[in-house]
Tab-separated table of N, CA and C in Angstrom:
chain	number	residue	atom	x	y	z
A	9	GLN	N	-14.059	-9.367	7.434
A	9	GLN	CA	-15.329	-8.916	7.966
A	9	GLN	C	-15.601	-7.509	7.422
A	10	GLU	N	-16.767	-7.333	6.895
A	10	GLU	CA	-17.164	-6.042	6.337
A	10	GLU	C	-17.547	-5.075	7.461
A	11	PRO	N	-17.197	-3.804	7.295
A	11	PRO	CA	-17.603	-2.832	8.302
A	11	PRO	C	-19.118	-2.614	8.273
A	12	THR	N	-19.667	-2.274	9.410
A	12	THR	CA	-21.083	-1.926	9.471
A	12	THR	C	-21.266	-0.588	8.754
A	13	PRO	N	-22.498	-0.209	8.430
A	13	PRO	CA	-22.709	1.103	7.800
A	13	PRO	C	-22.156	2.268	8.635
A	14	VAL	N	-22.284	2.186	9.946
A	14	VAL	CA	-21.760	3.251	10.809
A	14	VAL	C	-20.233	3.267	10.759
A	15	GLU	N	-19.610	2.081	10.808
A	15	GLU	CA	-18.150	2.010	10.718
A	15	GLU	C	-17.672	2.541	9.367
A	16	ARG	N	-18.357	2.155	8.299
A	16	ARG	CA	-17.976	2.620	6.959
A	16	ARG	C	-18.087	4.147	6.890
A	17	TRP	N	-19.158	4.698	7.436
A	17	TRP	CA	-19.326	6.150	7.444
A	17	TRP	C	-18.162	6.808	8.177
A	18	ALA	N	-17.816	6.294	9.356
A	18	ALA	CA	-16.737	6.877	10.156
A	18	ALA	C	-15.393	6.751	9.431
A	19	ILE	N	-15.139	5.606	8.834
A	19	ILE	CA	-13.887	5.408	8.101
A	19	ILE	C	-13.818	6.371	6.916
A	20	ARG	N	-14.922	6.540	6.219
A	20	ARG	CA	-14.914	7.442	5.057
A	20	ARG	C	-14.748	8.898	5.466
A	21	ARG	N	-15.268	9.300	6.614
A	21	ARG	CA	-15.024	10.668	7.084
A	21	ARG	C	-13.543	10.839	7.421
A	22	PHE	N	-12.959	9.829	8.038
A	22	PHE	CA	-11.523	9.863	8.308
A	22	PHE	C	-10.746	9.957	6.996
A	23	LEU	N	-11.144	9.171	6.005
A	23	LEU	CA	-10.454	9.198	4.715
A	23	LEU	C	-10.626	10.532	3.999
A	24	ASP	N	-11.777	11.178	4.168
A	24	ASP	CA	-11.956	12.525	3.610
A	24	ASP	C	-10.928	13.475	4.212
A	25	TRP	N	-10.789	13.415	5.542
A	25	TRP	CA	-9.804	14.249	6.221
A	25	TRP	C	-8.396	13.911	5.728
A	26	PHE	N	-8.085	12.616	5.679
A	26	PHE	CA	-6.771	12.134	5.262
A	26	PHE	C	-6.429	12.649	3.865
A	27	ARG	N	-7.324	12.475	2.922
A	27	ARG	CA	-7.112	12.882	1.527
A	27	ARG	C	-6.772	14.369	1.430
A	28	ASP	N	-7.425	15.187	2.242
A	28	ASP	CA	-7.263	16.637	2.171
A	28	ASP	C	-6.221	17.188	3.144
A	29	SER	N	-5.543	16.319	3.869
A	29	SER	CA	-4.634	16.768	4.926
A	29	SER	C	-3.304	17.283	4.378
A	30	GLU	N	-2.687	18.162	5.159
A	30	GLU	CA	-1.344	18.663	4.835
A	30	GLU	C	-0.326	17.526	4.884
A	31	LEU	N	-0.521	16.585	5.809
A	31	LEU	CA	0.389	15.447	5.913
A	31	LEU	C	0.474	14.713	4.580
A	32	VAL	N	-0.662	14.402	3.989
A	32	VAL	CA	-0.676	13.673	2.720
A	32	VAL	C	-0.080	14.529	1.606
A	33	LYS	N	-0.377	15.807	1.594
A	33	LYS	CA	0.198	16.695	0.570
A	33	LYS	C	1.728	16.708	0.677
A	34	GLU	N	2.250	16.787	1.904
A	34	GLU	CA	3.697	16.782	2.105
A	34	GLU	C	4.312	15.439	1.721
A	35	GLN	N	3.678	14.353	2.152
A	35	GLN	CA	4.190	13.028	1.820
A	35	GLN	C	4.153	12.779	0.316
A	36	HIS	N	3.094	13.236	-0.326
A	36	HIS	CA	2.986	13.042	-1.767
A	36	HIS	C	4.076	13.832	-2.502
A	37	ALA	N	4.306	15.059	-2.091
A	37	ALA	CA	5.372	15.855	-2.710
A	37	ALA	C	6.721	15.161	-2.550
A	38	SER	N	6.941	14.583	-1.384
A	38	SER	CA	8.173	13.833	-1.135
A	38	SER	C	8.256	12.612	-2.041
A	39	HIS	N	7.143	11.922	-2.206
A	39	HIS	CA	7.112	10.731	-3.061
A	39	HIS	C	7.381	11.106	-4.512
A	40	VAL	N	6.786	12.183	-4.973
A	40	VAL	CA	7.001	12.627	-6.354
A	40	VAL	C	8.486	12.899	-6.583
A	41	ALA	N	9.137	13.535	-5.615
A	41	ALA	CA	10.546	13.903	-5.747
A	41	ALA	C	11.500	12.727	-5.542
A	42	ALA	N	11.043	11.675	-4.884
A	42	ALA	CA	11.915	10.546	-4.550
A	42	ALA	C	12.275	9.728	-5.798
A	43	PRO	N	13.459	9.138	-5.790
A	43	PRO	CA	13.878	8.325	-6.936
A	43	PRO	C	13.252	6.925	-6.954
A	44	THR	N	12.554	6.563	-5.888
A	44	THR	CA	11.935	5.242	-5.817
A	44	THR	C	10.592	5.358	-5.111
A	45	VAL	N	9.885	4.260	-5.050
A	45	VAL	CA	8.583	4.207	-4.399
A	45	VAL	C	8.749	4.422	-2.893
A	46	THR	N	7.737	4.985	-2.282
A	46	THR	CA	7.746	5.180	-0.829
A	46	THR	C	6.309	5.061	-0.323
A	47	HIS	N	6.142	5.037	0.980
A	47	HIS	CA	4.809	4.940	1.567
A	47	HIS	C	4.794	5.651	2.912
A	48	LEU	N	3.605	5.775	3.490
A	48	LEU	CA	3.452	6.559	4.718
A	48	LEU	C	4.142	5.962	5.943
A	49	LEU	N	4.490	4.681	5.913
A	49	LEU	CA	5.148	4.081	7.066
A	49	LEU	C	6.643	4.389	7.101
A	50	LYS	N	7.182	4.897	6.002
A	50	LYS	CA	8.596	5.294	6.007
A	50	LYS	C	8.780	6.361	7.084
A	51	GLY	N	9.874	6.242	7.816
A	51	GLY	CA	10.135	7.218	8.866
A	51	GLY	C	9.423	6.911	10.172
A	52	THR	N	8.798	5.750	10.267
A	52	THR	CA	8.128	5.335	11.502
A	52	THR	C	8.889	4.162	12.119
A	53	PRO	N	8.539	3.762	13.336
A	53	PRO	CA	9.206	2.605	13.947
A	53	PRO	C	9.032	1.302	13.172
A	54	PHE	N	8.059	1.225	12.279
A	54	PHE	CA	7.865	-0.007	11.507
A	54	PHE	C	9.067	-0.329	10.634
A	55	VAL	N	9.772	0.687	10.191
A	55	VAL	CA	10.893	0.473	9.286
A	55	VAL	C	11.939	-0.439	9.928
A	56	ASP	N	12.251	-0.205	11.191
A	56	ASP	CA	13.304	-0.962	11.866
A	56	ASP	C	12.786	-2.115	12.717
A	57	ALA	N	11.481	-2.288	12.791
A	57	ALA	CA	10.928	-3.370	13.614
A	57	ALA	C	11.297	-4.729	13.025
A	58	LYS	N	11.455	-5.688	13.892
A	58	LYS	CA	11.723	-7.061	13.444
A	58	LYS	C	10.437	-7.647	12.874
A	59	ASP	N	10.597	-8.646	12.018
A	59	ASP	CA	9.437	-9.237	11.359
A	59	ASP	C	8.410	-9.759	12.353
A	60	ASP	N	8.850	-10.369	13.472
A	60	ASP	CA	7.878	-10.881	14.433
A	60	ASP	C	7.067	-9.742	15.064
A	61	GLN	N	7.676	-8.569	15.218
A	61	GLN	CA	6.941	-7.409	15.739
A	61	GLN	C	5.929	-6.906	14.710
A	62	LYS	N	6.314	-6.924	13.450
A	62	LYS	CA	5.399	-6.508	12.385
A	62	LYS	C	4.210	-7.463	12.312
A	63	LEU	N	4.484	-8.750	12.420
A	63	LEU	CA	3.400	-9.738	12.389
A	63	LEU	C	2.480	-9.589	13.591
A	64	SER	N	3.063	-9.314	14.737
A	64	SER	CA	2.267	-9.093	15.944
A	64	SER	C	1.357	-7.885	15.756
A	65	PHE	N	1.880	-6.825	15.134
A	65	PHE	CA	1.061	-5.639	14.881
A	65	PHE	C	-0.092	-5.968	13.938
A	66	THR	N	0.170	-6.676	12.849
A	66	THR	CA	-0.899	-6.952	11.884
A	66	THR	C	-2.029	-7.775	12.514
A	67	ALA	N	-1.687	-8.596	13.492
A	67	ALA	CA	-2.698	-9.427	14.153
A	67	ALA	C	-3.414	-8.701	15.288
A	68	SER	N	-2.900	-7.550	15.683
A	68	SER	CA	-3.487	-6.815	16.799
A	68	SER	C	-4.766	-6.091	16.379
A	69	TYR	N	-5.499	-5.607	17.360
A	69	TYR	CA	-6.719	-4.846	17.084
A	69	TYR	C	-6.413	-3.639	16.196
A	70	VAL	N	-5.367	-2.893	16.556
A	70	VAL	CA	-5.022	-1.691	15.787
A	70	VAL	C	-4.584	-2.077	14.371
A	71	GLY	N	-3.804	-3.141	14.256
A	71	GLY	CA	-3.375	-3.592	12.930
A	71	GLY	C	-4.555	-3.982	12.053
A	72	ARG	N	-5.521	-4.678	12.632
A	72	ARG	CA	-6.722	-5.058	11.864
A	72	ARG	C	-7.545	-3.830	11.498
A	73	LEU	N	-7.597	-2.842	12.398
A	73	LEU	CA	-8.301	-1.595	12.102
A	73	LEU	C	-7.621	-0.858	10.949
A	74	VAL	N	-6.302	-0.762	11.001
A	74	VAL	CA	-5.569	-0.100	9.915
A	74	VAL	C	-5.802	-0.845	8.596
A	75	ALA	N	-5.769	-2.165	8.624
A	75	ALA	CA	-6.023	-2.946	7.409
A	75	ALA	C	-7.422	-2.668	6.860
A	76	ARG	N	-8.395	-2.541	7.741
A	76	ARG	CA	-9.774	-2.237	7.318
A	76	ARG	C	-9.840	-0.859	6.668
A	77	ILE	N	-9.125	0.100	7.255
A	77	ILE	CA	-9.103	1.457	6.692
A	77	ILE	C	-8.416	1.452	5.333
A	78	ILE	N	-7.317	0.725	5.203
A	78	ILE	CA	-6.610	0.638	3.929
A	78	ILE	C	-7.494	0.001	2.861
A	79	LYS	N	-8.226	-1.027	3.231
A	79	LYS	CA	-9.147	-1.666	2.275
A	79	LYS	C	-10.224	-0.672	1.825
A	80	GLU	N	-10.780	0.052	2.766
A	80	GLU	CA	-11.807	1.040	2.431
A	80	GLU	C	-11.215	2.167	1.584
A	81	GLU	N	-9.971	2.548	1.881
A	81	GLU	CA	-9.296	3.567	1.076
A	81	GLU	C	-9.212	3.134	-0.382
A	82	GLY	N	-8.881	1.859	-0.599
A	82	GLY	CA	-8.783	1.341	-1.957
A	82	GLY	C	-10.091	1.394	-2.710
A	83	GLU	N	-11.185	1.257	-2.006
A	83	GLU	CA	-12.501	1.308	-2.641
A	83	GLU	C	-13.004	2.753	-2.769
A	84	TYR	N	-12.928	3.488	-1.692
A	84	TYR	CA	-13.525	4.823	-1.626
A	84	TYR	C	-12.698	5.876	-2.362
A	85	LEU	N	-11.378	5.780	-2.261
A	85	LEU	CA	-10.513	6.795	-2.855
A	85	LEU	C	-9.731	6.262	-4.060
A	86	ARG	N	-10.247	5.220	-4.683
A	86	ARG	CA	-9.533	4.543	-5.772
A	86	ARG	C	-9.016	5.515	-6.836
A	87	GLU	N	-9.891	6.299	-7.427
A	87	GLU	CA	-9.483	7.195	-8.514
A	87	GLU	C	-8.487	8.246	-8.031
A	88	TRP	N	-8.726	8.805	-6.858
A	88	TRP	CA	-7.810	9.791	-6.291
A	88	TRP	C	-6.430	9.167	-6.102
A	89	LYS	N	-6.407	7.944	-5.566
A	89	LYS	CA	-5.135	7.270	-5.308
A	89	LYS	C	-4.408	6.967	-6.615
A	90	VAL	N	-5.121	6.504	-7.628
A	90	VAL	CA	-4.510	6.226	-8.926
A	90	VAL	C	-3.935	7.512	-9.511
A	91	ASP	N	-4.656	8.617	-9.389
A	91	ASP	CA	-4.149	9.901	-9.867
A	91	ASP	C	-2.856	10.287	-9.145
A	92	LYS	N	-2.800	10.054	-7.844
A	92	LYS	CA	-1.600	10.377	-7.072
A	92	LYS	C	-0.428	9.499	-7.502
A	93	ILE	N	-0.698	8.241	-7.775
A	93	ILE	CA	0.367	7.332	-8.238
A	93	ILE	C	0.876	7.801	-9.600
A	94	ARG	N	-0.038	8.172	-10.483
A	94	ARG	CA	0.383	8.676	-11.803
A	94	ARG	C	1.236	9.936	-11.652
A	95	GLU	N	0.846	10.833	-10.760
A	95	GLU	CA	1.651	12.040	-10.522
A	95	GLU	C	3.041	11.669	-10.014
A	96	ALA	N	3.117	10.692	-9.118
A	96	ALA	CA	4.397	10.285	-8.544
A	96	ALA	C	5.309	9.650	-9.593
A	97	VAL	N	4.720	8.913	-10.512
A	97	VAL	CA	5.515	8.263	-11.550
A	97	VAL	C	6.143	9.305	-12.470
A	98	GLY	N	5.406	10.358	-12.742
A	98	GLY	CA	5.942	11.443	-13.549
A	98	GLY	C	5.523	11.389	-15.000
A	99	PRO	N	5.957	12.384	-15.756
A	99	PRO	CA	5.506	12.534	-17.142
A	99	PRO	C	6.036	11.463	-18.093
A	100	ASP	N	7.070	10.745	-17.690
A	100	ASP	CA	7.636	9.719	-18.570
A	100	ASP	C	6.926	8.375	-18.464
A	101	TYR	N	5.862	8.308	-17.663
A	101	TYR	CA	5.121	7.057	-17.479
A	101	TYR	C	4.562	6.572	-18.809
A	102	ASP	N	4.816	5.315	-19.093
A	102	ASP	CA	4.330	4.686	-20.321
A	102	ASP	C	3.446	3.508	-19.914
A	103	ALA	N	2.136	3.675	-20.018
A	103	ALA	CA	1.189	2.651	-19.572
A	103	ALA	C	1.400	1.332	-20.316
A	104	ALA	N	1.653	1.383	-21.598
A	104	ALA	CA	1.847	0.156	-22.379
A	104	ALA	C	3.099	-0.584	-21.922
A	105	LEU	N	4.177	0.149	-21.687
A	105	LEU	CA	5.407	-0.474	-21.204
A	105	LEU	C	5.207	-1.060	-19.812
A	106	ALA	N	4.509	-0.327	-18.945
A	106	ALA	CA	4.242	-0.834	-17.595
A	106	ALA	C	3.414	-2.110	-17.652
A	107	ALA	N	2.400	-2.153	-18.516
A	107	ALA	CA	1.572	-3.352	-18.661
A	107	ALA	C	2.401	-4.522	-19.193
A	108	SER	N	3.287	-4.241	-20.121
A	108	SER	CA	4.164	-5.279	-20.666
A	108	SER	C	5.118	-5.807	-19.597
A	109	ASP	N	5.709	-4.892	-18.810
A	109	ASP	CA	6.591	-5.295	-17.704
A	109	ASP	C	5.849	-6.169	-16.699
A	110	LEU	N	4.643	-5.753	-16.352
A	110	LEU	CA	3.839	-6.508	-15.389
A	110	LEU	C	3.503	-7.888	-15.938
A	111	ALA	N	3.117	-7.961	-17.204
A	111	ALA	CA	2.796	-9.258	-17.821
A	111	ALA	C	4.014	-10.181	-17.788
A	112	ALA	N	5.195	-9.643	-18.038
A	112	ALA	CA	6.411	-10.459	-17.994
A	112	ALA	C	6.710	-10.931	-16.575
A	113	GLU	N	6.551	-10.050	-15.597
A	113	GLU	CA	6.836	-10.411	-14.205
A	113	GLU	C	5.911	-11.515	-13.709
A	114	ILE	N	4.632	-11.444	-14.032
A	114	ILE	CA	3.699	-12.443	-13.494
A	114	ILE	C	3.855	-13.804	-14.165
A	115	GLN	N	4.637	-13.883	-15.222
A	115	GLN	CA	4.931	-15.173	-15.849
A	115	GLN	C	6.070	-15.907	-15.150
A	116	ARG	N	6.760	-15.222	-14.263
A	116	ARG	CA	7.954	-15.788	-13.636
A	116	ARG	C	7.663	-16.808	-12.546
A	117	ALA	N	6.437	-16.850	-12.029
A	117	ALA	CA	6.086	-17.794	-10.961
A	117	ALA	C	4.571	-17.961	-10.935
A	118	ASP	N	4.123	-19.008	-10.237
A	118	ASP	CA	2.682	-19.222	-10.095
A	118	ASP	C	2.035	-18.104	-9.276
A	119	VAL	N	2.766	-17.639	-8.261
A	119	VAL	CA	2.283	-16.547	-7.417
A	119	VAL	C	3.366	-15.475	-7.389
A	120	VAL	N	2.988	-14.269	-7.778
A	120	VAL	CA	3.912	-13.139	-7.766
A	120	VAL	C	3.266	-12.050	-6.922
A	121	PHE	N	4.034	-11.507	-5.982
A	121	PHE	CA	3.501	-10.369	-5.239
A	121	PHE	C	4.572	-9.304	-5.084
A	122	PHE	N	4.111	-8.076	-5.158
A	122	PHE	CA	4.976	-6.917	-5.033
A	122	PHE	C	4.886	-6.426	-3.601
A	123	SER	N	6.023	-6.034	-3.040
A	123	SER	CA	6.029	-5.686	-1.617
A	123	SER	C	6.885	-4.464	-1.340
A	124	PHE	N	6.618	-3.880	-0.187
A	124	PHE	CA	7.507	-2.886	0.392
A	124	PHE	C	8.368	-3.630	1.402
A	125	ILE	N	9.631	-3.335	1.426
A	125	ILE	CA	10.577	-4.056	2.269
A	125	ILE	C	10.166	-4.037	3.737
A	126	ASP	N	9.621	-2.926	4.205
A	126	ASP	CA	9.368	-2.759	5.634
A	126	ASP	C	7.888	-2.732	5.998
A	127	CYS	N	7.029	-3.187	5.134
A	127	CYS	CA	5.582	-3.163	5.362
A	127	CYS	C	5.135	-4.359	6.205
A	128	PRO	N	4.441	-4.118	7.314
A	128	PRO	CA	3.979	-5.237	8.146
A	128	PRO	C	3.065	-6.211	7.400
A	129	TRP	N	2.193	-5.703	6.546
A	129	TRP	CA	1.271	-6.587	5.834
A	129	TRP	C	1.987	-7.370	4.739
A	130	CYS	N	3.068	-6.818	4.197
A	130	CYS	CA	3.867	-7.557	3.219
A	130	CYS	C	4.592	-8.720	3.909
A	131	VAL	N	5.074	-8.478	5.117
A	131	VAL	CA	5.698	-9.552	5.902
A	131	VAL	C	4.669	-10.651	6.164
A	132	ALA	N	3.447	-10.262	6.517
A	132	ALA	CA	2.388	-11.254	6.765
A	132	ALA	C	2.051	-12.019	5.487
A	133	ALA	N	1.984	-11.326	4.355
A	133	ALA	CA	1.701	-12.000	3.085
A	133	ALA	C	2.802	-13.000	2.754
A	134	LYS	N	4.046	-12.593	2.964
A	134	LYS	CA	5.170	-13.486	2.690
A	134	LYS	C	5.082	-14.753	3.550
A	135	GLU	N	4.705	-14.573	4.804
A	135	GLU	CA	4.579	-15.728	5.699
A	135	GLU	C	3.458	-16.664	5.228
A	136	LEU	N	2.321	-16.096	4.835
A	136	LEU	CA	1.206	-16.923	4.341
A	136	LEU	C	1.576	-17.649	3.054
A	137	LEU	N	2.287	-16.969	2.176
A	137	LEU	CA	2.624	-17.552	0.878
A	137	LEU	C	3.791	-18.534	0.946
A	138	ALA	N	4.473	-18.587	2.073
A	138	ALA	CA	5.603	-19.505	2.225
A	138	ALA	C	5.186	-20.964	2.091
A	139	ALA	N	3.918	-21.249	2.268
A	139	ALA	CA	3.421	-22.622	2.154
A	139	ALA	C	3.344	-23.097	0.701
A	140	TYR	N	3.489	-22.183	-0.239
A	140	TYR	CA	3.385	-22.529	-1.657
A	140	TYR	C	4.771	-22.654	-2.275
A	141	ASP	N	4.876	-23.487	-3.317
A	141	ASP	CA	6.167	-23.779	-3.917
A	141	ASP	C	6.699	-22.682	-4.833
A	142	ASP	N	5.867	-22.177	-5.692
A	142	ASP	CA	6.348	-21.283	-6.745
A	142	ASP	C	5.869	-19.853	-6.497
A	143	VAL	N	6.536	-19.178	-5.539
A	143	VAL	CA	6.166	-17.821	-5.145
A	143	VAL	C	7.358	-16.900	-5.395
A	144	LEU	N	7.081	-15.767	-5.969
A	144	LEU	CA	8.108	-14.765	-6.214
A	144	LEU	C	7.691	-13.454	-5.571
A	145	GLU	N	8.515	-12.971	-4.662
A	145	GLU	CA	8.292	-11.650	-4.060
A	145	GLU	C	9.173	-10.659	-4.810
A	146	ILE	N	8.584	-9.547	-5.223
A	146	ILE	CA	9.337	-8.503	-5.902
A	146	ILE	C	9.268	-7.236	-5.048
A	147	PRO	N	10.349	-6.928	-4.318
A	147	PRO	CA	10.371	-5.694	-3.531
A	147	PRO	C	10.371	-4.483	-4.469
A	148	LEU	N	9.531	-3.512	-4.181
A	148	LEU	CA	9.381	-2.351	-5.057
A	148	LEU	C	10.535	-1.355	-4.947
A	149	GLU	N	11.076	-1.150	-3.754
A	149	GLU	CA	12.088	-0.119	-3.567
A	149	GLU	C	13.298	-0.293	-4.478
A	150	PRO	N	13.876	-1.498	-4.605
A	150	PRO	CA	15.052	-1.639	-5.468
A	150	PRO	C	14.790	-1.376	-6.962
A	151	LEU	N	13.525	-1.329	-7.336
A	151	LEU	CA	13.191	-1.083	-8.748
A	151	LEU	C	13.337	0.383	-9.137
A	152	GLY	N	13.613	1.238	-8.157
A	152	GLY	CA	13.764	2.663	-8.448
A	152	GLY	C	12.478	3.266	-8.987
A	153	GLN	N	12.611	4.116	-9.979
A	153	GLN	CA	11.451	4.785	-10.581
A	153	GLN	C	10.438	3.771	-11.109
A	154	ARG	N	10.947	2.665	-11.629
A	154	ARG	CA	10.065	1.612	-12.168
A	154	ARG	C	9.153	1.038	-11.077
A	155	GLY	N	9.582	1.070	-9.813
A	155	GLY	CA	8.779	0.569	-8.703
A	155	GLY	C	7.573	1.421	-8.393
A	156	LYS	N	7.592	2.656	-8.868
A	156	LYS	CA	6.448	3.544	-8.642
A	156	LYS	C	5.285	3.090	-9.480
């Protein structure tokens, strides 16, 4: 369901605050320094929650609201987010090699998805995709720097 114009306005004001916040600056600095990929849910109760609790959250009102905000973030802050990912990957990032790696990975199964081990929405995606025969989940954390 698409947000109304008023909801979109409110979400984008929140995202403006989020983008410029000290929290994001600190988390980004931590991500840049980390040897593997990370996300904002690290260090929260979601990390240790059981899968059924994560699924319950994604189906809840708050979980759906967070999903809506994340979707809007991908649209509204796309370039900013890509720049942050490039910064986190570091100066050794090779776009051609990354594209080649990705092309090889997606040949391994009919459906390939990349996940965070402790992400509630990744757990939900895995559950939805379980109905298909040829699905490959690739957790990002074990890939180290390559997972960024």
